[in-house]
Amino acid sequence: MKTKKVWYVTGASKGLGLSLVKQLLRDDYRVAATSRNAGELDKEIRSNSNFLSLGMDITDEGSVRESIAKTLKKFGTIDVVVNNAGYGQLGTLEETTDTEARENFDVNVFGTLNVIRSVMPRFRQQKSGHIINISSIAGFLGGFPGWGIYNATKFAVAGLTEALAVESKSHGVTATIVYPGYFKTNFLKKGSLRLAKSPIADYKEARELEVIHEIQIIGNQPGDPERAAAAFIELAESINPPLHLFLGSDSFNMAKGKIETLQNELNANEALSKSTDFATQAVA
């Protein structure tokens, strides 16, 4: 009988990460899960020989390396990594401070890089592994006023994952970008979402979107976290996992709409796009 895979999941004390860890344990996978506070994980998940809770600071590369070492010591290997840790930073580009922007990049982007750097030596050694990086539909479609910095972090996650996929392919390692839409988790609540400390009232569109999220979207998200967990497991067990996976019908439809817009713009501006090439020399 084939041994179940070992998973390493960051940001696992709530939201999609917690739903995934619980489903994995129900399915008898071995799971190492990280949180800033391991006690938060222990409150959510009963003692289980297949489970390792890890307190970890995602922005501290030493802390990340230590968590990887503890996982390998307990389970002997790691097969699937899910870079799920992150939070949303709201605020228009003008009103978001340098500190607020850098802190969001430190967690969402550089935290992901810390995990990749720490696990890749093992993956290269064993010639296998799957890294699943959680972006967002906001990492593919940036037209959300007041979400610019968060968008930028998630676009960055998508870009570095595309590079990782080709860098690691010859080592037997695969990479997938997951772009979730709205799921009924606590992402839009305090603790997972930060507002700019000095909002500017003139930004009408951003303020309106904040109200829409607070009044209309919270509690009415279309995505089911349990079904998302099942989709993650199916993704990791697939023979040829995709590089891009849009999760949720809302994410899928928004991505499809952007692709259609891009295709229309390519067609409309083809001559201008190609006008910058060196002119070909006429052959006598």
CSV table of C-alpha atoms in Angstrom, one decimal, residues 8 10 33-38 54-71 111 114-115 118-119:
chain,number,residue,atom,x,y,z
A,8,TYR,CA,3.7,21.2,5.2
A,10,THR,CA,1.8,27.6,6.5
A,33,ALA,CA,1.2,23.0,10.1
A,34,THR,CA,2.6,26.4,11.0
A,35,SER,CA,1.2,29.5,12.8
A,36,ARG,CA,2.7,32.4,14.5
A,37,ASN,CA,1.4,30.8,17.7
A,38,ALA,CA,1.4,27.0,17.9
A,54,LEU,CA,4.8,24.5,14.7
A,55,GLY,CA,5.1,28.0,16.0
A,56,MET,CA,6.9,29.9,13.2
A,57,ASP,CA,7.7,33.5,12.2
A,58,ILE,CA,7.3,33.4,8.4
A,59,THR,CA,9.4,36.5,8.0
A,60,ASP,CA,12.4,35.0,9.9
A,61,GLU,CA,14.3,32.6,7.6
A,62,GLY,CA,15.9,30.9,10.6
A,63,SER,CA,12.6,30.2,12.1
A,64,VAL,CA,11.4,28.8,8.8
A,65,ARG,CA,14.4,26.5,8.4
A,66,GLU,CA,13.9,25.2,11.9
A,67,SER,CA,10.3,24.3,11.2
A,68,ILE,CA,11.4,22.4,8.0
A,69,ALA,CA,14.0,20.5,10.0
A,70,LYS,CA,11.5,19.6,12.7
A,71,THR,CA,9.1,18.3,10.1
A,111,GLY,CA,7.7,34.7,3.7
A,114,ASN,CA,11.8,31.8,2.9
A,115,VAL,CA,9.9,28.6,2.7
A,118,SER,CA,14.4,26.2,3.0
A,119,VAL,CA,12.6,23.3,1.4
